[in-house]
Amino acid sequence: MMATRTTTTTATKTIEKIIPETTTSKADSIPKFHWLAYQQLLDSALPIGGFSHSFGLETLVQQGRLETVEELESYIGTMLANSWASSDAMVIKAAYNHIPKQEWDQLWAIDHMLHVQRVSSEARSGIQKMGRRLLQLSRSMYPELNWLPLDEAVKAGRCSSNHPIVHGWVSYHLGVPLDRAAEGYLYSCIMTCINSALRLMSMGQTQGQILLAKLVPLTGSEWQRVAHLDPLDAYTNSPAADLAMMQHETLYSRLFMS
C-alpha cells in the first residue's frame, strides 16, 4: 500500500512539471506594468511624426506673438490646462473605462466627438497621422497585444485613430496605470512643443531642458484637476491657439506640416 501511494504521488508531480497550469484569469491577460517599456513610448525620438507638427506654434512665432521662453512657458501651461488635459487625456480615460467592458461603440464615439471638435483641418490631420503611425509602430513592437477591435474599427471608419486613443489603447494593454498613462501623454505633448520651439525660436537645448523640468509637475496637477470628469464632458478653451492652427495653412513659409 505504501509503495502504491508513493508511486502515485511521484507520477502526479511528474505530470505537473510536464503540463503547466494553463488556466488564466482575465486580469492575467494584462502584462505587469514595466516603466521602461512605457518610457519608450514617450521618447522624443519615437518615429510617429511629432517632429513634423507644431500645432499652431509656428504661426504664433512668425506673427511675433510668442518670442521668449517665458511666453512659451505660459503658452504650454495654457494648452495643458485647456486642451491637452481637459480633452486629449479624456480619450485616454475613456479607453480605460470602455476596453475592459468591450464597449467599443462608446469608445469610438468619444474619439470621434473630440476629433470633430478640432477646428483646424491641419490639427485634425496631424493628430490622426500621429495616431496611425503609433498604431503601426506599436503593433510591430507588441504583436501579442489585442489589436483586432481597434484595427477593425479603423478599417471600417468607425474610429478616427487619433494619437490619444491609440496611446490609451497601447498603455492599457501594457498594464500602465491610468494616472501614469494620462500624465505620460501630457508629458509627450510638452516635449513635442518644446522640440518645435527649439527649431522656431532663439533658445538652446539647455533652456529647453530647464523649461521641461519646470513644466513636468504640471502633468500631475493638471490631470488630477480633470481626472474626475466623465470623458463625455471633455472640453477645450484655447481660441488663440485654434486660430493660429487655422492660420498656419496660409503662412508664406513653413517648417512644419501644421
PDB file of C-alpha atoms in Angstrom:
ATOM      1  CA  MET A   1       0.000   0.000   0.000  1.00  0.00           C
ATOM      2  CA  MET A   2       2.811   2.408   0.890  1.00  0.00           C
ATOM      3  CA  ALA A   3       4.631   1.706  -2.397  1.00  0.00           C
ATOM      4  CA  THR A   4       1.477   2.339  -4.435  1.00  0.00           C
ATOM      5  CA  ARG A   5       0.800   5.694  -2.707  1.00  0.00           C
ATOM      6  CA  THR A   6       4.414   6.815  -3.240  1.00  0.00           C
ATOM      7  CA  THR A   7       4.284   5.852  -6.918  1.00  0.00           C
ATOM      8  CA  THR A   8       1.018   7.799  -7.421  1.00  0.00           C
ATOM      9  CA  THR A   9       2.407  10.922  -5.751  1.00  0.00           C
ATOM     10  CA  THR A  10       5.565  10.786  -7.854  1.00  0.00           C
ATOM     11  CA  ALA A  11       3.572  10.381 -11.055  1.00  0.00           C
ATOM     12  CA  THR A  12       1.341  13.338 -10.161  1.00  0.00           C
ATOM     13  CA  LYS A  13       4.338  15.613  -9.593  1.00  0.00           C
ATOM     14  CA  THR A  14       5.869  14.474 -12.881  1.00  0.00           C
ATOM     15  CA  ILE A  15       2.678  15.314 -14.792  1.00  0.00           C
ATOM     16  CA  GLU A  16       2.513  18.749 -13.143  1.00  0.00           C
ATOM     17  CA  LYS A  17       6.029  19.502 -14.376  1.00  0.00           C
ATOM     18  CA  ILE A  18       5.261  18.398 -17.923  1.00  0.00           C
ATOM     19  CA  ILE A  19       1.830  20.085 -18.213  1.00  0.00           C
ATOM     20  CA  PRO A  20       1.889  23.573 -16.687  1.00  0.00           C
ATOM     21  CA  GLU A  21      -1.325  25.140 -15.457  1.00  0.00           C
ATOM     22  CA  THR A  22      -2.987  26.924 -18.391  1.00  0.00           C
ATOM     23  CA  THR A  23      -5.996  28.483 -16.710  1.00  0.00           C
ATOM     24  CA  THR A  24      -5.578  32.265 -16.543  1.00  0.00           C
ATOM     25  CA  SER A  25      -7.947  34.918 -15.323  1.00  0.00           C
ATOM     26  CA  LYS A  26      -8.960  37.948 -17.379  1.00  0.00           C
ATOM     27  CA  ALA A  27      -6.657  40.141 -15.295  1.00  0.00           C
ATOM     28  CA  ASP A  28      -3.716  37.876 -16.147  1.00  0.00           C
ATOM     29  CA  SER A  29      -4.066  38.854 -19.823  1.00  0.00           C
ATOM     30  CA  ILE A  30      -2.787  42.340 -18.924  1.00  0.00           C
ATOM     31  CA  PRO A  31       1.003  42.200 -18.515  1.00  0.00           C
ATOM     32  CA  LYS A  32       2.633  43.561 -15.393  1.00  0.00           C
ATOM     33  CA  PHE A  33       3.484  47.222 -15.858  1.00  0.00           C
ATOM     34  CA  HIS A  34       7.114  47.877 -16.765  1.00  0.00           C
ATOM     35  CA  TRP A  35       8.020  51.556 -16.659  1.00  0.00           C
ATOM     36  CA  LEU A  36      10.851  51.199 -19.192  1.00  0.00           C
ATOM     37  CA  ALA A  37       8.524  49.710 -21.805  1.00  0.00           C
ATOM     38  CA  TYR A  38       6.188  52.659 -21.319  1.00  0.00           C
ATOM     39  CA  GLN A  39       9.070  55.132 -21.298  1.00  0.00           C
ATOM     40  CA  GLN A  40       9.897  54.008 -24.825  1.00  0.00           C
ATOM     41  CA  LEU A  41       6.505  55.327 -25.985  1.00  0.00           C
ATOM     42  CA  LEU A  42       7.347  58.746 -24.506  1.00  0.00           C
ATOM     43  CA  ASP A  43      10.762  59.045 -26.128  1.00  0.00           C
ATOM     44  CA  SER A  44      11.112  62.201 -28.207  1.00  0.00           C
ATOM     45  CA  ALA A  45      12.815  60.082 -30.865  1.00  0.00           C
ATOM     46  CA  LEU A  46       9.769  57.833 -31.289  1.00  0.00           C
ATOM     47  CA  PRO A  47       9.092  57.984 -35.055  1.00  0.00           C
ATOM     48  CA  ILE A  48       5.393  58.862 -35.092  1.00  0.00           C
ATOM     49  CA  GLY A  49       5.634  62.240 -36.821  1.00  0.00           C
ATOM     50  CA  GLY A  50       5.540  64.632 -33.869  1.00  0.00           C
ATOM     51  CA  PHE A  51       8.660  66.300 -35.235  1.00  0.00           C
ATOM     52  CA  SER A  52       6.655  67.472 -38.269  1.00  0.00           C
ATOM     53  CA  HIS A  53       3.864  69.272 -36.410  1.00  0.00           C
ATOM     54  CA  SER A  54       3.877  72.482 -34.383  1.00  0.00           C
ATOM     55  CA  PHE A  55       0.060  72.659 -33.989  1.00  0.00           C
ATOM     56  CA  GLY A  56      -0.045  76.432 -34.393  1.00  0.00           C
ATOM     57  CA  LEU A  57       3.160  77.313 -32.564  1.00  0.00           C
ATOM     58  CA  GLU A  58       4.883  78.224 -35.845  1.00  0.00           C
ATOM     59  CA  THR A  59       2.150  80.763 -36.601  1.00  0.00           C
ATOM     60  CA  LEU A  60       2.489  82.447 -33.213  1.00  0.00           C
ATOM     61  CA  VAL A  61       6.270  82.731 -33.591  1.00  0.00           C
ATOM     62  CA  GLN A  62       6.079  84.139 -37.125  1.00  0.00           C
ATOM     63  CA  GLN A  63       3.486  86.693 -36.041  1.00  0.00           C
ATOM     64  CA  GLY A  64       5.747  87.851 -33.205  1.00  0.00           C
ATOM     65  CA  ARG A  65       3.209  86.862 -30.574  1.00  0.00           C
ATOM     66  CA  LEU A  66       5.498  84.323 -28.924  1.00  0.00           C
ATOM     67  CA  GLU A  67       9.161  85.289 -28.696  1.00  0.00           C
ATOM     68  CA  THR A  68      10.584  84.433 -25.272  1.00  0.00           C
ATOM     69  CA  VAL A  69      10.988  81.301 -23.169  1.00  0.00           C
ATOM     70  CA  GLU A  70       8.672  82.848 -20.580  1.00  0.00           C
ATOM     71  CA  GLU A  71       5.965  83.298 -23.195  1.00  0.00           C
ATOM     72  CA  LEU A  72       6.497  79.715 -24.352  1.00  0.00           C
ATOM     73  CA  GLU A  73       6.070  78.507 -20.770  1.00  0.00           C
ATOM     74  CA  SER A  74       2.811  80.426 -20.472  1.00  0.00           C
ATOM     75  CA  TYR A  75       1.580  79.023 -23.803  1.00  0.00           C
ATOM     76  CA  ILE A  76       2.328  75.422 -22.810  1.00  0.00           C
ATOM     77  CA  GLY A  77       0.661  75.903 -19.430  1.00  0.00           C
ATOM     78  CA  THR A  78      -2.461  77.205 -21.156  1.00  0.00           C
ATOM     79  CA  MET A  79      -2.553  74.288 -23.582  1.00  0.00           C
ATOM     80  CA  LEU A  80      -2.085  71.819 -20.732  1.00  0.00           C
ATOM     81  CA  ALA A  81      -4.979  73.265 -18.763  1.00  0.00           C
ATOM     82  CA  ASN A  82      -7.433  73.996 -21.545  1.00  0.00           C
ATOM     83  CA  SER A  83      -6.781  71.403 -24.230  1.00  0.00           C
ATOM     84  CA  TRP A  84      -4.393  68.549 -23.590  1.00  0.00           C
ATOM     85  CA  ALA A  85      -5.647  67.589 -20.117  1.00  0.00           C
ATOM     86  CA  SER A  86      -9.304  68.560 -20.492  1.00  0.00           C
ATOM     87  CA  SER A  87      -9.706  66.997 -23.941  1.00  0.00           C
ATOM     88  CA  ASP A  88      -6.998  64.589 -25.119  1.00  0.00           C
ATOM     89  CA  ALA A  89      -6.480  62.931 -21.734  1.00  0.00           C
ATOM     90  CA  MET A  90     -10.214  62.305 -21.546  1.00  0.00           C
ATOM     91  CA  VAL A  91      -9.909  59.972 -24.531  1.00  0.00           C
ATOM     92  CA  ILE A  92      -7.277  58.010 -22.623  1.00  0.00           C
ATOM     93  CA  LYS A  93      -9.630  57.783 -19.638  1.00  0.00           C
ATOM     94  CA  ALA A  94     -12.392  56.602 -21.983  1.00  0.00           C
ATOM     95  CA  ALA A  95     -10.111  53.845 -23.252  1.00  0.00           C
ATOM     96  CA  TYR A  96      -9.522  52.627 -19.683  1.00  0.00           C
ATOM     97  CA  ASN A  97     -13.262  52.794 -18.965  1.00  0.00           C
ATOM     98  CA  HIS A  98     -14.538  51.002 -22.051  1.00  0.00           C
ATOM     99  CA  ILE A  99     -11.839  48.498 -23.105  1.00  0.00           C
ATOM    100  CA  PRO A 100     -12.359  46.143 -20.111  1.00  0.00           C
ATOM    101  CA  LYS A 101     -16.109  46.039 -20.846  1.00  0.00           C
ATOM    102  CA  GLN A 102     -15.583  45.783 -24.617  1.00  0.00           C
ATOM    103  CA  GLU A 103     -17.845  48.804 -25.094  1.00  0.00           C
ATOM    104  CA  TRP A 104     -16.393  49.616 -28.479  1.00  0.00           C
ATOM    105  CA  ASP A 105     -19.157  51.855 -29.830  1.00  0.00           C
ATOM    106  CA  GLN A 106     -18.950  54.157 -26.815  1.00  0.00           C
ATOM    107  CA  LEU A 107     -15.176  54.405 -27.134  1.00  0.00           C
ATOM    108  CA  TRP A 108     -15.212  55.146 -30.869  1.00  0.00           C
ATOM    109  CA  ALA A 109     -17.950  57.755 -30.318  1.00  0.00           C
ATOM    110  CA  ILE A 110     -15.851  59.703 -27.805  1.00  0.00           C
ATOM    111  CA  ASP A 111     -12.829  59.547 -30.093  1.00  0.00           C
ATOM    112  CA  HIS A 112     -14.937  60.874 -32.975  1.00  0.00           C
ATOM    113  CA  MET A 113     -16.550  63.587 -30.850  1.00  0.00           C
ATOM    114  CA  LEU A 114     -13.200  65.070 -29.875  1.00  0.00           C
ATOM    115  CA  HIS A 115     -11.828  64.619 -33.388  1.00  0.00           C
ATOM    116  CA  VAL A 116     -14.508  66.817 -34.966  1.00  0.00           C
ATOM    117  CA  GLN A 117     -14.132  69.404 -32.202  1.00  0.00           C
ATOM    118  CA  ARG A 118     -10.674  70.286 -33.521  1.00  0.00           C
ATOM    119  CA  VAL A 119     -11.454  73.383 -35.565  1.00  0.00           C
ATOM    120  CA  SER A 120      -8.313  73.295 -37.726  1.00  0.00           C
ATOM    121  CA  SER A 121      -8.152  70.770 -40.549  1.00  0.00           C
ATOM    122  CA  GLU A 122      -4.357  70.646 -40.184  1.00  0.00           C
ATOM    123  CA  ALA A 123      -4.690  69.810 -36.485  1.00  0.00           C
ATOM    124  CA  ARG A 124      -7.218  67.050 -37.192  1.00  0.00           C
ATOM    125  CA  SER A 125      -4.993  65.608 -39.879  1.00  0.00           C
ATOM    126  CA  GLY A 126      -1.825  65.894 -37.797  1.00  0.00           C
ATOM    127  CA  ILE A 127      -3.173  64.220 -34.666  1.00  0.00           C
ATOM    128  CA  GLN A 128      -4.659  61.462 -36.803  1.00  0.00           C
ATOM    129  CA  LYS A 129      -1.411  60.823 -38.685  1.00  0.00           C
ATOM    130  CA  MET A 130       0.493  60.582 -35.398  1.00  0.00           C
ATOM    131  CA  GLY A 131      -2.070  58.123 -34.072  1.00  0.00           C
ATOM    132  CA  ARG A 132      -1.942  55.884 -37.124  1.00  0.00           C
ATOM    133  CA  ARG A 133       1.839  55.905 -37.091  1.00  0.00           C
ATOM    134  CA  LEU A 134       1.842  54.998 -33.396  1.00  0.00           C
ATOM    135  CA  LEU A 135      -0.618  52.196 -34.114  1.00  0.00           C
ATOM    136  CA  GLN A 136       1.568  50.805 -36.878  1.00  0.00           C
ATOM    137  CA  LEU A 137       4.712  51.065 -34.774  1.00  0.00           C
ATOM    138  CA  SER A 138       3.182  49.615 -31.601  1.00  0.00           C
ATOM    139  CA  ARG A 139       1.653  46.706 -33.496  1.00  0.00           C
ATOM    140  CA  SER A 140       5.123  45.825 -34.771  1.00  0.00           C
ATOM    141  CA  MET A 141       6.662  46.202 -31.312  1.00  0.00           C
ATOM    142  CA  TYR A 142       3.945  44.279 -29.448  1.00  0.00           C
ATOM    143  CA  PRO A 143       2.200  41.893 -31.885  1.00  0.00           C
ATOM    144  CA  GLU A 144       0.910  39.816 -28.962  1.00  0.00           C
ATOM    145  CA  LEU A 145      -1.430  42.571 -27.755  1.00  0.00           C
ATOM    146  CA  ASN A 146      -5.123  42.589 -28.678  1.00  0.00           C
ATOM    147  CA  TRP A 147      -5.249  44.814 -31.772  1.00  0.00           C
ATOM    148  CA  LEU A 148      -8.260  43.275 -33.517  1.00  0.00           C
ATOM    149  CA  PRO A 149     -11.086  45.558 -32.238  1.00  0.00           C
ATOM    150  CA  LEU A 150      -9.074  48.712 -32.936  1.00  0.00           C
ATOM    151  CA  ASP A 151      -7.839  47.530 -36.332  1.00  0.00           C
ATOM    152  CA  GLU A 152     -11.346  46.597 -37.460  1.00  0.00           C
ATOM    153  CA  ALA A 153     -12.810  49.905 -36.277  1.00  0.00           C
ATOM    154  CA  VAL A 154     -10.106  51.943 -38.039  1.00  0.00           C
ATOM    155  CA  LYS A 155     -10.517  49.946 -41.246  1.00  0.00           C
ATOM    156  CA  ALA A 156     -14.304  50.408 -41.183  1.00  0.00           C
ATOM    157  CA  GLY A 157     -14.003  54.126 -40.419  1.00  0.00           C
ATOM    158  CA  ARG A 158     -15.693  53.835 -37.028  1.00  0.00           C
ATOM    159  CA  CYS A 159     -12.568  55.004 -35.161  1.00  0.00           C
ATOM    160  CA  SER A 160     -10.585  58.095 -36.140  1.00  0.00           C
ATOM    161  CA  SER A 161      -7.370  56.545 -34.721  1.00  0.00           C
ATOM    162  CA  ASN A 162      -6.148  59.791 -33.195  1.00  0.00           C
ATOM    163  CA  HIS A 163      -2.976  59.909 -31.141  1.00  0.00           C
ATOM    164  CA  PRO A 164      -4.746  59.974 -27.716  1.00  0.00           C
ATOM    165  CA  ILE A 165      -6.905  56.895 -28.324  1.00  0.00           C
ATOM    166  CA  VAL A 166      -4.000  54.837 -29.678  1.00  0.00           C
ATOM    167  CA  HIS A 167      -1.842  55.975 -26.754  1.00  0.00           C
ATOM    168  CA  GLY A 168      -4.618  54.912 -24.389  1.00  0.00           C
ATOM    169  CA  TRP A 169      -5.071  51.561 -26.153  1.00  0.00           C
ATOM    170  CA  VAL A 170      -1.376  50.681 -26.017  1.00  0.00           C
ATOM    171  CA  SER A 171      -0.963  51.934 -22.445  1.00  0.00           C
ATOM    172  CA  TYR A 172      -3.926  49.906 -21.195  1.00  0.00           C
ATOM    173  CA  HIS A 173      -2.712  46.697 -22.813  1.00  0.00           C
ATOM    174  CA  LEU A 174       0.808  47.221 -21.460  1.00  0.00           C
ATOM    175  CA  GLY A 175      -0.625  47.398 -17.947  1.00  0.00           C
ATOM    176  CA  VAL A 176       0.163  51.080 -17.420  1.00  0.00           C
ATOM    177  CA  PRO A 177      -1.962  52.608 -14.606  1.00  0.00           C
ATOM    178  CA  LEU A 178      -4.408  55.246 -15.842  1.00  0.00           C
ATOM    179  CA  ASP A 179      -2.798  58.129 -13.948  1.00  0.00           C
ATOM    180  CA  ARG A 180       0.590  57.356 -15.450  1.00  0.00           C
ATOM    181  CA  ALA A 181      -0.862  56.943 -18.936  1.00  0.00           C
ATOM    182  CA  ALA A 182      -2.585  60.334 -18.767  1.00  0.00           C
ATOM    183  CA  GLU A 183       0.418  62.113 -17.277  1.00  0.00           C
ATOM    184  CA  GLY A 184       2.715  60.407 -19.770  1.00  0.00           C
ATOM    185  CA  TYR A 185       0.634  61.672 -22.665  1.00  0.00           C
ATOM    186  CA  LEU A 186       0.729  65.215 -21.268  1.00  0.00           C
ATOM    187  CA  TYR A 187       4.498  64.912 -20.904  1.00  0.00           C
ATOM    188  CA  SER A 188       4.801  63.915 -24.561  1.00  0.00           C
ATOM    189  CA  CYS A 189       2.728  66.973 -25.562  1.00  0.00           C
ATOM    190  CA  ILE A 190       5.035  69.274 -23.595  1.00  0.00           C
ATOM    191  CA  MET A 191       8.118  67.674 -25.061  1.00  0.00           C
ATOM    192  CA  THR A 192       6.796  67.893 -28.635  1.00  0.00           C
ATOM    193  CA  CYS A 193       6.023  71.585 -28.153  1.00  0.00           C
ATOM    194  CA  ILE A 194       9.467  72.357 -26.716  1.00  0.00           C
ATOM    195  CA  ASN A 195      11.188  70.465 -29.528  1.00  0.00           C
ATOM    196  CA  SER A 196       9.214  72.521 -32.044  1.00  0.00           C
ATOM    197  CA  ALA A 197      10.193  75.729 -30.245  1.00  0.00           C
ATOM    198  CA  LEU A 198      13.869  74.788 -30.430  1.00  0.00           C
ATOM    199  CA  ARG A 199      13.601  74.960 -34.224  1.00  0.00           C
ATOM    200  CA  LEU A 200      11.500  78.112 -34.284  1.00  0.00           C
ATOM    201  CA  MET A 201      12.823  80.353 -31.517  1.00  0.00           C
ATOM    202  CA  SER A 202      16.082  81.726 -30.222  1.00  0.00           C
ATOM    203  CA  MET A 203      16.604  79.212 -27.425  1.00  0.00           C
ATOM    204  CA  GLY A 204      19.088  76.438 -26.742  1.00  0.00           C
ATOM    205  CA  GLN A 205      18.851  72.827 -25.631  1.00  0.00           C
ATOM    206  CA  THR A 206      19.748  73.732 -22.054  1.00  0.00           C
ATOM    207  CA  GLN A 207      16.931  76.266 -21.867  1.00  0.00           C
ATOM    208  CA  GLY A 208      14.582  73.653 -23.291  1.00  0.00           C
ATOM    209  CA  GLN A 209      15.538  71.095 -20.649  1.00  0.00           C
ATOM    210  CA  ILE A 210      15.182  73.638 -17.847  1.00  0.00           C
ATOM    211  CA  LEU A 211      11.721  74.535 -19.110  1.00  0.00           C
ATOM    212  CA  LEU A 212      10.761  70.858 -19.374  1.00  0.00           C
ATOM    213  CA  ALA A 213      11.839  70.305 -15.756  1.00  0.00           C
ATOM    214  CA  LYS A 214       9.686  73.249 -14.638  1.00  0.00           C
ATOM    215  CA  LEU A 215       6.637  72.003 -16.510  1.00  0.00           C
ATOM    216  CA  VAL A 216       6.778  68.292 -15.613  1.00  0.00           C
ATOM    217  CA  PRO A 217       4.991  68.783 -12.243  1.00  0.00           C
ATOM    218  CA  LEU A 218       2.036  70.289 -14.135  1.00  0.00           C
ATOM    219  CA  THR A 219       1.342  66.935 -15.789  1.00  0.00           C
ATOM    220  CA  GLY A 220       0.218  65.575 -12.429  1.00  0.00           C
ATOM    221  CA  SER A 221      -1.626  68.631 -11.149  1.00  0.00           C
ATOM    222  CA  GLU A 222      -3.493  69.277 -14.404  1.00  0.00           C
ATOM    223  CA  TRP A 223      -4.504  65.647 -14.754  1.00  0.00           C
ATOM    224  CA  GLN A 224      -5.751  65.487 -11.159  1.00  0.00           C
ATOM    225  CA  ARG A 225      -7.765  68.660 -11.771  1.00  0.00           C
ATOM    226  CA  VAL A 226      -9.813  66.937 -14.508  1.00  0.00           C
ATOM    227  CA  ALA A 227      -9.485  63.253 -13.590  1.00  0.00           C
ATOM    228  CA  HIS A 228     -12.975  63.184 -12.061  1.00  0.00           C
ATOM    229  CA  LEU A 229     -14.655  64.289 -15.298  1.00  0.00           C
ATOM    230  CA  ASP A 230     -16.719  61.963 -17.442  1.00  0.00           C
ATOM    231  CA  PRO A 231     -14.998  61.706 -20.861  1.00  0.00           C
ATOM    232  CA  LEU A 232     -18.235  62.956 -22.425  1.00  0.00           C
ATOM    233  CA  ASP A 233     -17.645  66.235 -20.567  1.00  0.00           C
ATOM    234  CA  ALA A 234     -14.298  66.823 -22.295  1.00  0.00           C
ATOM    235  CA  TYR A 235     -13.744  70.400 -23.428  1.00  0.00           C
ATOM    236  CA  THR A 236     -11.242  72.784 -24.972  1.00  0.00           C
ATOM    237  CA  ASN A 237     -10.878  76.524 -24.415  1.00  0.00           C
ATOM    238  CA  SER A 238      -7.884  77.749 -26.403  1.00  0.00           C
ATOM    239  CA  PRO A 239      -9.279  80.094 -29.109  1.00  0.00           C
ATOM    240  CA  ALA A 240      -5.975  81.871 -29.774  1.00  0.00           C
ATOM    241  CA  ALA A 241      -4.215  78.573 -30.396  1.00  0.00           C
ATOM    242  CA  ASP A 242      -7.114  77.369 -32.562  1.00  0.00           C
ATOM    243  CA  LEU A 243      -6.867  80.487 -34.725  1.00  0.00           C
ATOM    244  CA  ALA A 244      -3.110  80.060 -35.022  1.00  0.00           C
ATOM    245  CA  MET A 245      -3.600  76.476 -36.204  1.00  0.00           C
ATOM    246  CA  MET A 246      -6.119  77.628 -38.818  1.00  0.00           C
ATOM    247  CA  GLN A 247      -3.868  80.472 -39.999  1.00  0.00           C
ATOM    248  CA  HIS A 248      -0.902  78.150 -40.399  1.00  0.00           C
ATOM    249  CA  GLU A 249      -2.198  76.962 -43.768  1.00  0.00           C
ATOM    250  CA  THR A 250      -1.689  80.439 -45.238  1.00  0.00           C
ATOM    251  CA  LEU A 251       1.811  81.197 -43.929  1.00  0.00           C
ATOM    252  CA  TYR A 252       4.221  82.258 -46.641  1.00  0.00           C
ATOM    253  CA  SER A 253       6.933  79.869 -45.477  1.00  0.00           C
ATOM    254  CA  ARG A 254       6.594  76.864 -43.193  1.00  0.00           C
ATOM    255  CA  LEU A 255       8.867  74.400 -41.412  1.00  0.00           C
ATOM    256  CA  PHE A 256       6.016  72.257 -40.120  1.00  0.00           C
ATOM    257  CA  MET A 257       3.044  70.457 -41.623  1.00  0.00           C
ATOM    258  CA  SER A 258       0.705  72.010 -39.036  1.00  0.00           C
TER     259      SER A 258
END
